[in-house]
Tab-separated table of C-alpha atoms and ligand atoms in Angstrom:
chain	number	residue	atom	x	y	z
G	1	MET	CA	-0.811	13.211	10.210
G	2	LYS	CA	-1.699	16.469	8.696
G	3	GLN	CA	-5.085	18.092	8.998
G	4	LEU	CA	-6.579	19.357	5.640
G	5	ALA	CA	-10.297	20.231	5.844
G	6	GLU	CA	-12.274	20.098	9.075
G	7	ASN	CA	-12.698	16.219	8.945
G	8	THR	CA	-9.873	15.339	6.644
G	9	TYR	CA	-6.401	14.296	7.349
G	10	TRP	CA	-3.353	13.196	5.343
G	11	LEU	CA	-1.654	10.274	6.705
G	12	THR	CA	1.947	11.101	5.541
G	13	ASP	CA	3.612	7.918	6.818
G	14	SER	CA	2.000	5.505	4.247
G	15	VAL	CA	4.202	3.708	1.637
G	16	GLY	CA	3.390	3.904	-1.992
G	17	ALA	CA	0.366	6.062	-2.581
G	18	HIS	CA	-0.923	8.761	-0.404
G	19	CYS	CA	-3.306	7.810	2.300
G	20	TYR	CA	-6.141	9.950	3.682
G	21	TRP	CA	-8.459	9.701	6.840
G	22	LEU	CA	-11.872	11.047	7.017
G	23	ASP	CA	-14.099	11.500	10.143
G	24	ASP	CA	-17.711	11.599	9.070
G	25	GLY	CA	-19.812	11.120	12.240
G	26	ASP	CA	-20.277	7.356	12.823
G	27	ARG	CA	-18.182	6.615	9.639
G	28	VAL	CA	-14.463	6.746	9.862
G	29	ALA	CA	-12.841	6.025	6.548
G	30	ILE	CA	-9.288	5.390	5.310
G	31	ILE	CA	-8.708	6.147	1.698
G	32	ASP	CA	-6.001	4.130	-0.178
G	33	PRO	CA	-4.083	2.638	2.802
G	34	GLY	CA	-1.052	2.142	0.552
G	35	MET	CA	1.438	-0.857	0.687
G	36	LYS	CA	1.876	-3.416	3.220
G	37	GLY	CA	5.123	-2.034	4.385
G	38	GLY	CA	3.464	1.177	5.568
G	39	LEU	CA	0.711	-0.417	7.604
G	40	ASN	CA	2.624	-0.308	10.862
G	41	LYS	CA	3.913	3.112	10.189
G	42	VAL	CA	0.443	4.465	9.580
G	43	ALA	CA	-0.842	2.800	12.731
G	44	ARG	CA	2.052	4.526	14.837
G	45	GLU	CA	1.250	7.901	13.144
G	46	LEU	CA	-2.381	7.440	14.142
G	47	ARG	CA	-1.589	6.542	17.770
G	48	ALA	CA	0.874	9.531	18.078
G	49	ALA	CA	-1.991	11.671	17.090
G	50	GLY	CA	-4.348	10.128	19.740
G	51	ARG	CA	-6.243	7.990	17.182
G	52	SER	CA	-6.475	4.350	16.616
G	53	PRO	CA	-6.516	2.232	13.401
G	54	TYR	CA	-9.451	0.244	15.082
G	55	GLU	CA	-11.809	3.340	14.639
G	56	VAL	CA	-11.911	2.722	10.890
G	57	THR	CA	-15.341	1.582	9.601
G	58	ASP	CA	-14.712	1.930	5.830
G	59	ILE	CA	-11.733	1.396	3.610
G	60	LEU	CA	-12.166	3.299	0.365
G	61	LEU	CA	-10.010	2.102	-2.554
G	62	THR	CA	-9.793	4.314	-5.511
G	63	HIS	CA	-8.535	1.470	-7.718
G	64	TYR	CA	-6.881	-1.992	-7.513
G	65	ASP	CA	-3.136	-1.035	-7.894
G	66	ILE	CA	-0.907	-2.466	-5.211
G	67	ASP	CA	0.660	0.910	-4.267
G	68	HIS	CA	-2.974	1.880	-3.096
G	69	THR	CA	-4.405	-1.400	-1.958
G	70	GLY	CA	-1.518	-3.571	-0.754
G	71	ALA	CA	-2.271	-3.072	2.955
G	72	ALA	CA	-6.121	-3.214	2.517
G	73	ALA	CA	-6.583	-6.829	3.241
G	74	GLU	CA	-4.683	-6.732	6.369
G	75	TRP	CA	-6.369	-3.339	7.656
G	76	GLN	CA	-9.642	-5.083	6.873
G	77	ARG	CA	-8.874	-8.205	8.874
G	78	ARG	CA	-7.703	-6.096	11.964
G	79	THR	CA	-10.628	-3.828	11.882
G	80	GLY	CA	-13.513	-5.676	10.289
G	81	ALA	CA	-14.178	-2.564	8.146
G	82	ARG	CA	-16.256	-2.629	5.044
G	83	THR	CA	-13.943	-2.276	1.910
G	84	TRP	CA	-15.223	-0.365	-1.028
G	85	LEU	CA	-13.787	-1.090	-4.594
G	86	GLY	CA	-15.122	-0.599	-8.052
G	87	SER	CA	-16.745	-3.713	-9.499
G	88	GLU	CA	-14.561	-3.657	-12.605
G	89	ASP	CA	-11.452	-3.598	-10.658
G	90	ALA	CA	-12.558	-6.334	-8.166
G	91	ALA	CA	-13.255	-8.560	-11.159
G	92	ILE	CA	-9.585	-7.995	-12.247
G	93	LEU	CA	-8.322	-8.970	-8.901
G	94	THR	CA	-10.381	-12.137	-8.792
G	95	GLY	CA	-9.021	-13.100	-12.211
G	96	ALA	CA	-12.555	-13.073	-13.701
G	97	VAL	CA	-11.420	-10.284	-16.149
G	98	PRO	CA	-7.825	-9.842	-17.362
G	99	PRO	CA	-6.133	-6.362	-16.609
G	100	PRO	CA	-6.319	-3.709	-19.255
G	101	SER	CA	-4.152	-4.617	-22.272
G	102	THR	CA	-1.396	-1.963	-21.756
G	103	PHE	CA	2.062	-3.484	-21.589
G	104	LEU	CA	2.699	-2.000	-18.121
G	105	ARG	CA	-0.547	-3.515	-16.671
G	106	GLN	CA	0.031	-6.914	-18.255
G	107	PHE	CA	3.555	-7.042	-16.895
G	108	THR	CA	2.846	-5.748	-13.334
G	109	GLY	CA	-0.249	-7.989	-13.202
G	110	ALA	CA	2.103	-11.074	-13.845
G	111	ILE	CA	4.502	-10.068	-10.940
G	112	THR	CA	2.306	-8.606	-8.361
G	113	HIS	CA	-0.572	-9.907	-6.441
G	114	VAL	CA	-3.169	-7.908	-4.402
G	115	GLU	CA	-5.121	-9.805	-1.860
G	116	LEU	CA	-8.882	-9.092	-2.253
G	117	PRO	CA	-9.989	-7.599	1.066
G	118	GLY	CA	-12.881	-9.090	3.042
G	119	ASN	CA	-16.214	-7.382	3.619
G	120	LEU	CA	-16.074	-6.123	0.152
G	121	GLN	CA	-18.664	-3.704	-1.169
G	122	LEU	CA	-18.561	-3.205	-4.920
G	123	ILE	CA	-19.043	0.192	-6.238
G	124	GLU	CA	-21.081	0.498	-9.463
G	125	GLY	CA	-20.776	3.674	-11.516
G	126	ASP	CA	-21.533	7.077	-9.731
G	127	THR	CA	-23.072	6.398	-6.419
G	128	GLU	CA	-23.535	7.570	-2.901
G	129	LEU	CA	-21.739	5.237	-0.503
G	130	TRP	CA	-23.375	6.858	2.532
G	131	SER	CA	-24.956	10.127	3.157
G	132	GLY	CA	-22.506	12.915	2.199
G	133	LEU	CA	-19.804	10.627	0.494
G	134	SER	CA	-20.044	10.298	-3.164
G	135	ALA	CA	-18.162	8.063	-5.608
G	136	LEU	CA	-17.566	9.307	-9.028
G	137	HIS	CA	-16.715	6.639	-11.572
G	138	THR	CA	-13.411	7.920	-13.247
G	139	PRO	CA	-12.428	4.890	-15.273
G	140	GLY	CA	-9.446	6.387	-17.239
G	141	HIS	CA	-6.696	4.943	-14.947
G	142	THR	CA	-8.315	1.511	-14.405
G	143	PRO	CA	-11.813	0.366	-15.505
G	144	GLY	CA	-13.070	0.446	-11.976
G	145	HIS	CA	-11.323	3.575	-10.756
G	146	HIS	CA	-13.369	5.933	-8.506
G	147	SER	CA	-12.909	9.304	-7.107
G	148	PHE	CA	-14.511	10.258	-3.954
G	149	ARG	CA	-16.175	13.588	-2.815
G	150	HIS	CA	-16.831	14.548	0.796
G	151	GLY	CA	-18.146	18.040	1.138
G	152	SER	CA	-15.472	20.383	-0.256
G	153	VAL	CA	-12.897	17.685	-0.604
G	154	LEU	CA	-12.240	15.547	-3.521
G	155	PHE	CA	-9.965	12.444	-3.567
G	156	VAL	CA	-8.966	11.739	-7.022
G	157	GLY	CA	-6.631	8.721	-6.702
G	158	ASP	CA	-4.613	8.317	-9.896
G	159	THR	CA	-6.929	10.332	-12.191
G	160	GLY	CA	-4.304	13.058	-12.234
G	161	THR	CA	-1.733	15.069	-10.097
G	162	ALA	CA	-2.454	18.547	-8.789
G	163	ASP	CA	-0.482	21.702	-8.359
G	164	ALA	CA	-1.354	25.268	-7.554
G	165	THR	CA	-2.571	25.822	-11.135
G	166	GLY	CA	-5.021	22.767	-11.208
G	167	LEU	CA	-5.228	19.179	-12.129
G	168	LYS	CA	-2.802	17.579	-14.589
G	169	PRO	CA	-2.912	14.219	-16.443
G	170	MET	CA	-0.994	11.271	-15.300
G	171	ARG	CA	1.550	9.854	-17.838
G	172	THR	CA	-0.137	8.240	-20.690
G	173	PHE	CA	1.578	4.876	-20.275
G	174	ILE	CA	0.141	4.288	-16.841
G	175	MET	CA	-3.496	5.019	-17.992
G	176	SER	CA	-5.721	2.241	-19.169
G	177	ASP	CA	-7.561	4.718	-21.425
G	178	PRO	CA	-5.807	8.026	-21.723
G	179	MET	CA	-8.644	9.763	-23.560
G	180	GLN	CA	-11.217	8.692	-20.885
G	181	GLY	CA	-8.579	10.068	-18.409
G	182	LEU	CA	-8.721	13.503	-19.874
G	183	ALA	CA	-12.489	13.433	-19.648
G	184	ASP	CA	-12.309	12.178	-16.035
G	185	LEU	CA	-10.083	15.137	-15.240
G	186	ALA	CA	-12.373	17.696	-16.882
G	187	ARG	CA	-15.055	16.256	-14.853
G	188	LEU	CA	-13.274	16.431	-11.488
G	189	GLY	CA	-12.000	19.945	-12.270
G	190	ALA	CA	-15.574	21.058	-12.698
G	191	GLN	CA	-16.431	19.948	-9.175
G	192	GLY	CA	-14.862	23.092	-7.960
G	193	ALA	CA	-13.462	21.399	-4.747
G	194	GLU	CA	-11.676	23.409	-2.207
G	195	TRP	CA	-9.232	20.434	-1.438
G	196	VAL	CA	-8.006	18.127	-4.020
G	197	CYS	CA	-6.179	15.052	-2.609
G	198	CYS	CA	-4.230	12.905	-5.145
G	199	GLY	CA	-2.549	9.504	-5.021
G	200	HIS	CA	0.922	10.776	-5.873
G	201	SER	CA	1.127	14.605	-5.348
G	202	ASP	CA	0.519	16.551	-2.214
G	203	PRO	CA	-2.984	17.721	-1.479
G	204	VAL	CA	-3.669	21.128	-2.712
G	205	ARG	CA	-6.137	23.873	-1.351
G	206	TYR	CA	-7.666	25.981	-4.065
G	207	LYS	CA	-9.844	28.377	-2.219
G	208	SER	CA	-10.793	29.047	1.450
X	1	LIG	ZN1	-0.822	4.929	-7.723
């Protein structure tokens, strides 16, 4: 567990995507819990830091891919937390809407199954999930992908990767809509966040 900003931590033991922890008063959020195989590792990591998985009140999912969401249903069962997911991605998980028609998504959709978590709260467009926590609809990676902003910290999921020089696009073949992805990146870059936390590159601090 590594502290980033005052209320934000990186849970480094997750499996799959990067996982983050946010203390926000009476809300305690975990962002992208990762794959099921990392659930107990993250729980141990939290306990070693004097925290408990049972503190979690909200599970924020940037999008429906299994490397971000595989552990979400079990986290939710154990904690009773609210689970937040873009409505377009929830519709893909329920089978109401087919996955985006890229080869990769049709293929992985056929061999992987993500369990839809309980206590599901659908995110529609740009919205405030609670006071101080904003969801930004960034649909380039998946139709229901959201980034989240809390104060000076931006969680961008799979909209891009970050290094010292800024945000970079993901590989085109994993984006549902690569042109939209570039527009999402420009929008996120314009947020001027101090911390940028990505799904697949280490968090980067841009100014103090
Ligand atoms: Zn991912």
